[in-house]
PDB file of C-alpha atoms and ligand atoms in Angstrom:
ATOM      1  CA  MET A 138      -0.239  -0.302   0.255  1.00 95.00           C
ATOM      2  CA  LYS A 139       1.982   3.031  -1.495  1.00 98.00           C
ATOM      3  CA  PHE A 140       0.675   6.857  -0.502  1.00 98.00           C
ATOM      4  CA  ASP A 141       0.908   9.955   0.811  1.00 98.00           C
ATOM      5  CA  TYR A 142      -0.978  12.211   3.452  1.00 98.00           C
ATOM      6  CA  HIS A 143       0.630  15.276   2.926  1.00 98.00           C
ATOM      7  CA  THR A 144       0.740  17.863   0.078  1.00 98.00           C
ATOM      8  CA  HIS A 145      -0.014  21.385  -0.829  1.00 98.00           C
ATOM      9  CA  HIS A 146      -1.036  23.147  -4.638  1.00 98.00           C
ATOM     10  CA  LYS A 147      -0.883  26.750  -5.496  1.00 98.00           C
ATOM     11  CA  ARG A 148      -3.832  27.553  -3.123  1.00 98.00           C
ATOM     12  CA  CYS A 149      -1.843  28.169  -0.203  1.00 97.00           C
ATOM     13  CA  GLY A 150       0.424  31.121  -1.934  1.00 97.00           C
ATOM     14  CA  HIS A 151       3.693  29.326  -1.605  1.00 97.00           C
ATOM     15  CA  ALA A 152       3.014  25.527  -3.698  1.00 98.00           C
ATOM     16  CA  LEU A 153       3.290  24.850  -7.344  1.00 98.00           C
ATOM     17  CA  GLY A 154       0.149  23.069  -9.529  1.00 98.00           C
ATOM     18  CA  ALA A 155      -3.418  22.349  -9.320  1.00 98.00           C
ATOM     19  CA  ILE A 156      -4.769  19.692  -7.231  1.00 98.00           C
ATOM     20  CA  GLU A 157      -5.240  17.848  -9.895  1.00 98.00           C
ATOM     21  CA  ASP A 158      -1.392  17.626 -11.133  1.00 98.00           C
ATOM     22  CA  TYR A 159      -0.323  16.008  -7.286  1.00 98.00           C
ATOM     23  CA  ILE A 160      -3.355  13.636  -8.192  1.00 98.00           C
ATOM     24  CA  ARG A 161      -1.956  12.459 -11.226  1.00 98.00           C
ATOM     25  CA  GLU A 162       1.517  12.353 -10.533  1.00 98.00           C
ATOM     26  CA  ALA A 163       0.554   9.912  -7.886  1.00 98.00           C
ATOM     27  CA  LEU A 164      -0.983   7.325 -10.355  1.00 98.00           C
ATOM     28  CA  GLN A 165       2.087   7.716 -12.149  1.00 98.00           C
ATOM     29  CA  ARG A 166       4.085   6.848  -9.129  1.00 98.00           C
ATOM     30  CA  GLY A 167       1.901   3.727  -8.493  1.00 98.00           C
ATOM     31  CA  LEU A 168       0.316   5.458  -5.341  1.00 98.00           C
ATOM     32  CA  HIS A 169      -3.144   3.591  -4.395  1.00 98.00           C
ATOM     33  CA  THR A 170      -3.984   6.991  -1.668  1.00 98.00           C
ATOM     34  CA  ILE A 171      -3.216  10.294  -2.349  1.00 98.00           C
ATOM     35  CA  GLY A 172      -4.207  12.702   0.559  1.00 98.00           C
ATOM     36  CA  ILE A 173      -4.472  16.379  -0.081  1.00 98.00           C
ATOM     37  CA  SER A 174      -3.955  18.697   2.497  1.00 98.00           C
ATOM     38  CA  ASP A 175      -3.535  22.513   1.867  1.00 98.00           C
ATOM     39  CA  HIS A 176      -2.606  25.079   4.628  1.00 98.00           C
ATOM     40  CA  SER A 177      -5.695  25.859   6.643  1.00 98.00           C
ATOM     41  CA  PRO A 178      -6.252  29.404   6.567  1.00 98.00           C
ATOM     42  CA  PHE A 179      -5.823  31.809   9.287  1.00 97.00           C
ATOM     43  CA  PHE A 180      -9.736  31.222  11.060  1.00 98.00           C
ATOM     44  CA  ALA A 181      -9.271  33.393  13.402  1.00 97.00           C
ATOM     45  CA  ALA A 182      -7.820  36.642  11.995  1.00 96.00           C
ATOM     46  CA  GLU A 183     -10.948  39.506  10.583  1.00 97.00           C
ATOM     47  CA  GLU A 184      -9.788  39.793   7.150  1.00 97.00           C
ATOM     48  CA  ASP A 185     -10.661  37.175   4.424  1.00 98.00           C
ATOM     49  CA  HIS A 186      -6.910  36.696   3.624  1.00 97.00           C
ATOM     50  CA  ALA A 187      -4.747  37.534   5.737  1.00 94.00           C
ATOM     51  CA  ASN A 188      -1.671  35.632   4.828  1.00 92.00           C
ATOM     52  CA  PRO A 189      -1.261  35.538   0.980  1.00 94.00           C
ATOM     53  CA  ARG A 190       1.843  33.680   0.655  1.00 94.00           C
ATOM     54  CA  ILE A 191       1.369  31.648   3.953  1.00 95.00           C
ATOM     55  CA  ALA A 192      -2.452  30.062   3.360  1.00 97.00           C
ATOM     56  CA  MET A 193      -5.273  30.728   1.228  1.00 98.00           C
ATOM     57  CA  ALA A 194      -8.411  33.024   2.150  1.00 98.00           C
ATOM     58  CA  LYS A 195     -11.258  31.832   4.773  1.00 98.00           C
ATOM     59  CA  SER A 196     -13.704  32.372   1.586  1.00 98.00           C
ATOM     60  CA  GLU A 197     -11.906  29.807  -0.247  1.00 98.00           C
ATOM     61  CA  PHE A 198     -11.877  27.109   2.126  1.00 98.00           C
ATOM     62  CA  PRO A 199     -14.988  26.084   0.632  1.00 98.00           C
ATOM     63  CA  ARG A 200     -14.267  25.661  -2.697  1.00 98.00           C
ATOM     64  CA  TYR A 201     -10.809  24.045  -1.194  1.00 98.00           C
ATOM     65  CA  VAL A 202     -12.988  21.154  -0.107  1.00 98.00           C
ATOM     66  CA  ALA A 203     -15.543  21.220  -2.849  1.00 98.00           C
ATOM     67  CA  GLU A 204     -12.878  20.623  -5.550  1.00 98.00           C
ATOM     68  CA  VAL A 205     -10.975  17.715  -3.640  1.00 98.00           C
ATOM     69  CA  LEU A 206     -14.470  15.407  -3.379  1.00 98.00           C
ATOM     70  CA  ARG A 207     -15.185  16.405  -7.240  1.00 98.00           C
ATOM     71  CA  LEU A 208     -11.664  14.427  -7.540  1.00 98.00           C
ATOM     72  CA  LYS A 209     -12.435  12.009  -5.479  1.00 98.00           C
ATOM     73  CA  GLU A 210     -15.298  11.230  -7.468  1.00 98.00           C
ATOM     74  CA  LYS A 211     -14.035  11.733 -10.335  1.00 98.00           C
ATOM     75  CA  TYR A 212     -11.150   9.697  -9.623  1.00 98.00           C
ATOM     76  CA  ALA A 213     -12.741   7.103  -8.088  1.00 98.00           C
ATOM     77  CA  GLY A 214     -11.928   3.425  -9.117  1.00 98.00           C
ATOM     78  CA  ARG A 215      -8.131   4.305 -10.173  1.00 98.00           C
ATOM     79  CA  ILE A 216      -7.288   5.963  -6.833  1.00 98.00           C
ATOM     80  CA  GLU A 217      -8.142   6.947  -3.746  1.00 98.00           C
ATOM     81  CA  VAL A 218      -8.426  10.600  -3.029  1.00 98.00           C
ATOM     82  CA  ALA A 219      -8.298  11.974   0.744  1.00 99.00           C
ATOM     83  CA  LEU A 220     -10.280  14.825   1.723  1.00 99.00           C
ATOM     84  CA  GLY A 221      -7.091  16.083   4.575  1.00 98.00           C
ATOM     85  CA  VAL A 222      -5.970  20.125   5.351  1.00 98.00           C
ATOM     86  CA  GLU A 223      -2.704  20.916   7.121  1.00 98.00           C
ATOM     87  CA  SER A 224      -4.158  22.444  10.231  1.00 98.00           C
ATOM     88  CA  ASP A 225      -1.610  24.799  12.160  1.00 98.00           C
ATOM     89  CA  PHE A 226      -2.407  24.618  16.066  1.00 98.00           C
ATOM     90  CA  TYR A 227      -3.104  27.755  17.520  1.00 97.00           C
ATOM     91  CA  PRO A 228      -4.709  26.354  21.485  1.00 97.00           C
ATOM     92  CA  GLU A 229      -5.959  29.995  21.633  1.00 97.00           C
ATOM     93  CA  HIS A 230      -8.393  29.468  18.218  1.00 98.00           C
ATOM     94  CA  ILE A 231      -9.058  25.459  18.550  1.00 98.00           C
ATOM     95  CA  GLU A 232     -12.819  26.178  19.455  1.00 98.00           C
ATOM     96  CA  LEU A 233     -12.960  27.972  16.516  1.00 98.00           C
ATOM     97  CA  TYR A 234     -10.730  25.394  13.884  1.00 98.00           C
ATOM     98  CA  ARG A 235     -13.045  22.685  15.549  1.00 98.00           C
ATOM     99  CA  SER A 236     -15.970  23.743  15.143  1.00 98.00           C
ATOM    100  CA  ILE A 237     -14.832  24.760  11.219  1.00 98.00           C
ATOM    101  CA  TYR A 238     -13.382  21.426  10.639  1.00 98.00           C
ATOM    102  CA  ALA A 239     -16.996  19.763  11.969  1.00 98.00           C
ATOM    103  CA  GLN A 240     -18.623  21.106   8.869  1.00 98.00           C
ATOM    104  CA  TYR A 241     -17.252  19.269   6.124  1.00 98.00           C
ATOM    105  CA  PRO A 242     -16.250  15.488   5.370  1.00 98.00           C
ATOM    106  CA  PHE A 243     -12.176  15.193   6.016  1.00 98.00           C
ATOM    107  CA  ASP A 244     -10.610  11.519   5.473  1.00 99.00           C
ATOM    108  CA  TYR A 245      -7.626  13.653   8.409  1.00 99.00           C
ATOM    109  CA  ILE A 246      -6.554  16.174   9.529  1.00 99.00           C
ATOM    110  CA  ILE A 247      -3.071  17.317  10.558  1.00 98.00           C
ATOM    111  CA  GLY A 248      -2.884  19.064  12.962  1.00 98.00           C
ATOM    112  CA  SER A 249       0.414  21.107  13.090  1.00 98.00           C
ATOM    113  CA  VAL A 250       2.629  23.301  15.661  1.00 98.00           C
ATOM    114  CA  HIS A 251       3.988  26.584  13.032  1.00 96.00           C
ATOM    115  CA  SER A 252       4.475  28.459  15.864  1.00 94.00           C
ATOM    116  CA  ILE A 253       4.236  29.366  20.003  1.00 93.00           C
ATOM    117  CA  GLU A 254       3.075  32.991  20.976  1.00 88.00           C
ATOM    118  CA  ARG A 255       3.878  34.400  17.764  1.00 87.00           C
ATOM    119  CA  VAL A 256       7.733  33.400  16.544  1.00 91.00           C
ATOM    120  CA  GLY A 257       7.533  30.331  13.982  1.00 93.00           C
ATOM    121  CA  VAL A 258       9.022  27.212  14.852  1.00 92.00           C
ATOM    122  CA  PHE A 259      11.551  27.607  11.674  1.00 90.00           C
ATOM    123  CA  ASN A 260      12.782  31.291  13.150  1.00 90.00           C
ATOM    124  CA  ARG A 261      16.491  30.560  13.756  1.00 88.00           C
ATOM    125  CA  GLU A 262      16.567  33.956  15.204  1.00 91.00           C
ATOM    126  CA  ARG A 263      15.082  32.511  18.174  1.00 92.00           C
ATOM    127  CA  TRP A 264      18.410  30.394  19.086  1.00 93.00           C
ATOM    128  CA  LEU A 265      20.708  32.520  19.387  1.00 91.00           C
ATOM    129  CA  GLY A 266      22.537  34.044  21.603  1.00 94.00           C
ATOM    130  CA  ILE A 267      20.822  31.749  24.672  1.00 95.00           C
ATOM    131  CA  THR A 268      21.814  29.240  26.724  1.00 96.00           C
ATOM    132  CA  GLU A 269      21.720  25.747  26.353  1.00 96.00           C
ATOM    133  CA  SER A 270      19.018  25.408  29.746  1.00 97.00           C
ATOM    134  CA  ALA A 271      17.104  28.589  27.537  1.00 97.00           C
ATOM    135  CA  GLN A 272      17.154  26.089  24.501  1.00 96.00           C
ATOM    136  CA  ILE A 273      15.779  23.027  26.046  1.00 97.00           C
ATOM    137  CA  ALA A 274      13.025  25.730  28.083  1.00 97.00           C
ATOM    138  CA  ILE A 275      11.716  26.350  23.808  1.00 96.00           C
ATOM    139  CA  LYS A 276      12.081  23.074  23.333  1.00 97.00           C
ATOM    140  CA  GLU A 277       9.583  21.137  26.309  1.00 98.00           C
ATOM    141  CA  GLN A 278       7.238  24.739  25.300  1.00 97.00           C
ATOM    142  CA  TYR A 279       6.813  22.943  21.536  1.00 98.00           C
ATOM    143  CA  LEU A 280       6.469  19.675  22.841  1.00 98.00           C
ATOM    144  CA  ASP A 281       4.051  20.693  25.361  1.00 98.00           C
ATOM    145  CA  TYR A 282       2.125  22.512  22.616  1.00 98.00           C
ATOM    146  CA  ILE A 283       2.106  19.259  20.666  1.00 98.00           C
ATOM    147  CA  ARG A 284       0.658  17.312  23.796  1.00 98.00           C
ATOM    148  CA  GLN A 285      -2.355  20.121  23.624  1.00 98.00           C
ATOM    149  CA  SER A 286      -3.131  19.450  20.092  1.00 98.00           C
ATOM    150  CA  VAL A 287      -2.851  15.784  20.731  1.00 98.00           C
ATOM    151  CA  ARG A 288      -5.389  16.222  23.508  1.00 98.00           C
ATOM    152  CA  SER A 289      -7.695  19.047  21.675  1.00 98.00           C
ATOM    153  CA  GLY A 290      -8.689  15.400  20.172  1.00 98.00           C
ATOM    154  CA  VAL A 291      -9.232  17.679  16.709  1.00 98.00           C
ATOM    155  CA  PHE A 292      -6.577  15.588  14.907  1.00 98.00           C
ATOM    156  CA  GLN A 293      -5.497  12.215  13.733  1.00 98.00           C
ATOM    157  CA  ILE A 294      -2.143  13.337  12.898  1.00 98.00           C
ATOM    158  CA  ILE A 295       0.917  15.245  14.219  1.00 98.00           C
ATOM    159  CA  GLY A 296       2.930  17.376  11.192  1.00 98.00           C
ATOM    160  CA  HIS A 297       6.843  16.664  11.502  1.00 97.00           C
ATOM    161  CA  MET A 298       6.799  16.396  15.313  1.00 95.00           C
ATOM    162  CA  ASP A 299      10.667  17.794  15.131  1.00 94.00           C
ATOM    163  CA  ALA A 300      10.292  21.032  13.006  1.00 94.00           C
ATOM    164  CA  MET A 301      12.369  22.535  15.049  1.00 93.00           C
ATOM    165  CA  LYS A 302      15.422  21.251  14.221  1.00 90.00           C
ATOM    166  CA  SER A 303      15.062  23.062  10.516  1.00 87.00           C
ATOM    167  CA  TYR A 304      17.240  25.584  11.567  1.00 85.00           C
ATOM    168  CA  PHE A 305      18.373  24.566  14.069  1.00 88.00           C
ATOM    169  CA  PRO A 306      19.908  21.095  13.798  1.00 85.00           C
ATOM    170  CA  ALA A 307      21.220  21.236  17.558  1.00 87.00           C
ATOM    171  CA  TYR A 308      17.706  20.735  18.471  1.00 92.00           C
ATOM    172  CA  THR A 309      17.891  16.979  18.129  1.00 89.00           C
ATOM    173  CA  GLU A 310      20.407  16.658  20.867  1.00 89.00           C
ATOM    174  CA  LEU A 311      18.755  18.974  23.475  1.00 94.00           C
ATOM    175  CA  GLU A 312      17.668  16.333  26.867  1.00 94.00           C
ATOM    176  CA  THR A 313      14.557  16.495  28.166  1.00 97.00           C
ATOM    177  CA  ILE A 314      12.362  14.255  29.690  1.00 96.00           C
ATOM    178  CA  GLU A 315       9.303  16.271  27.726  1.00 97.00           C
ATOM    179  CA  ILE A 316       9.546  13.755  24.188  1.00 97.00           C
ATOM    180  CA  GLU A 317       9.155  11.089  26.221  1.00 97.00           C
ATOM    181  CA  LYS A 318       5.738  12.513  28.268  1.00 98.00           C
ATOM    182  CA  THR A 319       5.334  13.780  24.718  1.00 98.00           C
ATOM    183  CA  LEU A 320       5.255  10.136  22.779  1.00 98.00           C
ATOM    184  CA  GLN A 321       3.612   8.986  25.380  1.00 98.00           C
ATOM    185  CA  CYS A 322       0.434  10.522  25.227  1.00 98.00           C
ATOM    186  CA  ILE A 323       0.040  10.183  21.464  1.00 98.00           C
ATOM    187  CA  GLY A 324       0.845   6.254  21.988  1.00 98.00           C
ATOM    188  CA  GLU A 325      -2.387   6.876  23.621  1.00 98.00           C
ATOM    189  CA  THR A 326      -4.671   7.683  21.482  1.00 98.00           C
ATOM    190  CA  THR A 327      -5.451   6.378  17.743  1.00 98.00           C
ATOM    191  CA  MET A 328      -3.495   9.415  16.646  1.00 98.00           C
ATOM    192  CA  ALA A 329      -0.467   8.945  14.115  1.00 98.00           C
ATOM    193  CA  ILE A 330       3.094  11.263  13.772  1.00 98.00           C
ATOM    194  CA  GLU A 331       4.433  11.188  10.126  1.00 98.00           C
ATOM    195  CA  ILE A 332       7.187  10.381   8.793  1.00 98.00           C
ATOM    196  CA  ASN A 333       7.656  13.490   6.685  1.00 98.00           C
ATOM    197  CA  THR A 334      10.377  13.910   3.753  1.00 96.00           C
ATOM    198  CA  SER A 335      10.577  17.658   3.597  1.00 95.00           C
ATOM    199  CA  TYR A 336      13.471  18.290   5.901  1.00 91.00           C
ATOM    200  CA  LYS A 337      15.892  17.228   3.219  1.00 83.00           C
ATOM    201  CA  GLU A 338      14.835  20.367   1.352  1.00 84.00           C
ATOM    202  CA  LYS A 339      15.864  22.568   4.538  1.00 82.00           C
ATOM    203  CA  LYS A 340      19.006  21.107   4.564  1.00 78.00           C
ATOM    204  CA  LYS A 341      19.819  21.712   0.834  1.00 75.00           C
ATOM    205  CA  LYS A 342      19.017  24.849   1.217  1.00 77.00           C
ATOM    206  CA  TRP A 343      20.773  26.201   3.923  1.00 70.00           C
ATOM    207  CA  HIS A 344      24.066  25.284   5.129  1.00 65.00           C
ATOM    208  CA  PRO A 345      24.454  21.386   4.471  1.00 63.00           C
ATOM    209  CA  ASP A 346      28.090  21.423   6.188  1.00 65.00           C
ATOM    210  CA  LEU A 347      26.117  22.447   9.644  1.00 65.00           C
ATOM    211  CA  HIS A 348      23.446  19.409   9.415  1.00 61.00           C
ATOM    212  CA  GLU A 349      26.168  17.362   9.253  1.00 65.00           C
ATOM    213  CA  ARG A 350      28.084  17.997  12.077  1.00 64.00           C
ATOM    214  CA  TYR A 351      24.617  16.884  13.751  1.00 63.00           C
ATOM    215  CA  ALA A 352      24.218  12.939  15.351  1.00 55.00           C
ATOM    216  CA  ASP A 353      20.330  13.222  13.091  1.00 60.00           C
ATOM    217  CA  ASP A 354      21.712  12.066  10.046  1.00 64.00           C
ATOM    218  CA  THR A 355      18.188  11.846   7.977  1.00 77.00           C
ATOM    219  CA  ASN A 356      16.568  13.487   5.901  1.00 86.00           C
ATOM    220  CA  TRP A 357      13.284  13.156   7.521  1.00 94.00           C
ATOM    221  CA  TYR A 358      11.107  14.792  10.512  1.00 96.00           C
ATOM    222  CA  PRO A 359      11.672  13.051  12.622  1.00 96.00           C
ATOM    223  CA  SER A 360      14.408  11.546  14.203  1.00 92.00           C
ATOM    224  CA  ASP A 361      15.673   7.594  13.638  1.00 92.00           C
ATOM    225  CA  ASP A 362      16.230   8.188  18.016  1.00 92.00           C
ATOM    226  CA  THR A 363      12.479   9.345  18.103  1.00 95.00           C
ATOM    227  CA  LEU A 364      11.245   6.618  15.815  1.00 97.00           C
ATOM    228  CA  GLU A 365      13.117   4.249  18.190  1.00 97.00           C
ATOM    229  CA  ARG A 366      10.741   5.702  21.525  1.00 97.00           C
ATOM    230  CA  ALA A 367       7.597   6.119  19.678  1.00 98.00           C
ATOM    231  CA  LEU A 368       7.811   2.247  18.629  1.00 98.00           C
ATOM    232  CA  PHE A 369       8.541   1.685  22.465  1.00 98.00           C
ATOM    233  CA  TYR A 370       5.664   3.643  22.927  1.00 98.00           C
ATOM    234  CA  GLY A 371       3.272   2.597  20.831  1.00 98.00           C
ATOM    235  CA  VAL A 372       3.122   5.171  19.211  1.00 98.00           C
ATOM    236  CA  ASN A 373       1.176   4.782  15.202  1.00 98.00           C
ATOM    237  CA  VAL A 374       3.176   5.738  11.829  1.00 98.00           C
ATOM    238  CA  THR A 375       2.124   7.193   8.808  1.00 98.00           C
ATOM    239  CA  PHE A 376       3.364   9.297   5.633  1.00 98.00           C
ATOM    240  CA  GLY A 377       4.029  12.706   4.243  1.00 98.00           C
ATOM    241  CA  SER A 378       6.137  13.931   1.999  1.00 98.00           C
ATOM    242  CA  ASP A 379       4.822  17.631   2.304  1.00 98.00           C
ATOM    243  CA  SER A 380       5.258  18.330  -1.329  1.00 98.00           C
ATOM    244  CA  HIS A 381       5.081  21.892  -2.657  1.00 98.00           C
ATOM    245  CA  GLU A 382       5.604  20.702  -6.122  1.00 98.00           C
ATOM    246  CA  PRO A 383       3.801  17.597  -7.811  1.00 98.00           C
ATOM    247  CA  ASP A 384       7.806  16.357  -8.333  1.00 97.00           C
ATOM    248  CA  ARG A 385       7.671  15.049  -4.697  1.00 98.00           C
ATOM    249  CA  VAL A 386       4.958  13.303  -4.124  1.00 98.00           C
ATOM    250  CA  ALA A 387       5.782  10.163  -1.960  1.00 98.00           C
ATOM    251  CA  ASP A 388       9.118  11.082  -1.987  1.00 97.00           C
ATOM    252  CA  ASP A 389      11.062   9.075  -0.393  1.00 96.00           C
ATOM    253  CA  PHE A 390       8.524   6.188   0.236  1.00 98.00           C
ATOM    254  CA  GLU A 391      10.401   3.213  -0.465  1.00 97.00           C
ATOM    255  CA  GLN A 392      13.431   5.058   1.978  1.00 96.00           C
ATOM    256  CA  VAL A 393      11.130   5.106   4.771  1.00 97.00           C
ATOM    257  CA  SER A 394       9.556   1.962   4.660  1.00 98.00           C
ATOM    258  CA  GLU A 395      13.106   0.218   4.957  1.00 97.00           C
ATOM    259  CA  ARG A 396      13.921   2.356   7.695  1.00 96.00           C
ATOM    260  CA  LEU A 397      10.486   1.494  10.116  1.00 98.00           C
ATOM    261  CA  ARG A 398      10.664  -1.951   9.065  1.00 98.00           C
ATOM    262  CA  ALA A 399      14.512  -2.121  10.161  1.00 97.00           C
ATOM    263  CA  ILE A 400      13.718  -0.278  13.429  1.00 97.00           C
ATOM    264  CA  GLY A 401      10.271  -2.390  14.323  1.00 98.00           C
ATOM    265  CA  PHE A 402       7.629  -1.072  12.899  1.00 98.00           C
ATOM    266  CA  ARG A 403       5.383  -3.687  10.953  1.00 98.00           C
ATOM    267  CA  LYS A 404       1.901  -0.955  10.207  1.00 98.00           C
ATOM    268  CA  TRP A 405       1.063   2.271   9.091  1.00 98.00           C
ATOM    269  CA  THR A 406      -2.230   4.115   9.627  1.00 98.00           C
ATOM    270  CA  MET A 407      -4.314   5.509   7.266  1.00 98.00           C
ATOM    271  CA  PHE A 408      -7.449   7.447   7.861  1.00 98.00           C
ATOM    272  CA  ARG A 409     -10.895   7.162   5.910  1.00 98.00           C
ATOM    273  CA  ALA A 410     -13.510   9.696   7.714  1.00 98.00           C
ATOM    274  CA  LYS A 411     -11.572  10.177  10.850  1.00 98.00           C
ATOM    275  CA  LYS A 412     -11.223   6.255  11.506  1.00 98.00           C
ATOM    276  CA  PRO A 413      -7.433   4.037  11.388  1.00 98.00           C
ATOM    277  CA  ILE A 414      -7.173   1.526   9.633  1.00 98.00           C
ATOM    278  CA  GLN A 415      -3.664   0.059  10.297  1.00 98.00           C
ATOM    279  CA  VAL A 416      -2.250  -1.486   7.445  1.00 98.00           C
ATOM    280  CA  ASP A 417       1.055  -3.735   6.524  1.00 98.00           C
ATOM    281  CA  ILE A 418       4.576  -1.412   6.042  1.00 98.00           C
TER     282      ILE A 418
HETATM  283 ZN1   ZN B 703       3.431  24.774   2.831  1.00 88.24          ZN
HETATM  284 ZN1   ZN B 704       4.033  22.760   8.200  1.00 88.24          ZN
END
């Protein structure tokens, strides 16, 4: 069973191609399922299109869903098209987001912590000129946000759970017990963490040599070390390329499957109408 649950397209303002381009690419690459999961609009904003280069307009959201559902029908029997969304997680707005998502027939919702108290997780400045204990405090706050997103019950998949290493690769080596707490918390649910293969893109663009100095030598989120611990806590896993261009659909799917089997995982988790389904890796 080959699938990819994390894809974007031009609606968000920073990805290439239409939804159907991703579906065609997925068909060519022999996928059984392609999940469409563009970035959620910033629903809490007053204006319709608060962040044009980050996410679609609020008014575009129903059209997005309608388009995915139309394509689901059109391709039925050839490839399964799953309706998803990569949702930002803002603790202060979670009830608003919950009420909006309840109006649509999602197969799954990816919950991604993209910012903490308005500072982006990909912001490299936050790590500069602070002590290691201050860095650990940031990591712990990030993990706390992830646990809050788990407990909200809004999401089926946790997006790129160590995204903070993108521009600060030493993140992986910051020791904290909170990672155990977080994995245990996830393991008690039917949610899945995604193995997200887009880290390699970030590595390519930014200081490849710096990334090589650290123990985490994979091209994916999360690190192998986190995956080994996730297995121990019974955490489910799923796959997402986080493609922002059709050419990356299912990128590294085979390599990830192999790595997961080597670590000891035997099942992927897929979702239909938010119900988890276990399939062989
Ligand atoms: Zn994006
Ligand atoms: Zn994301």
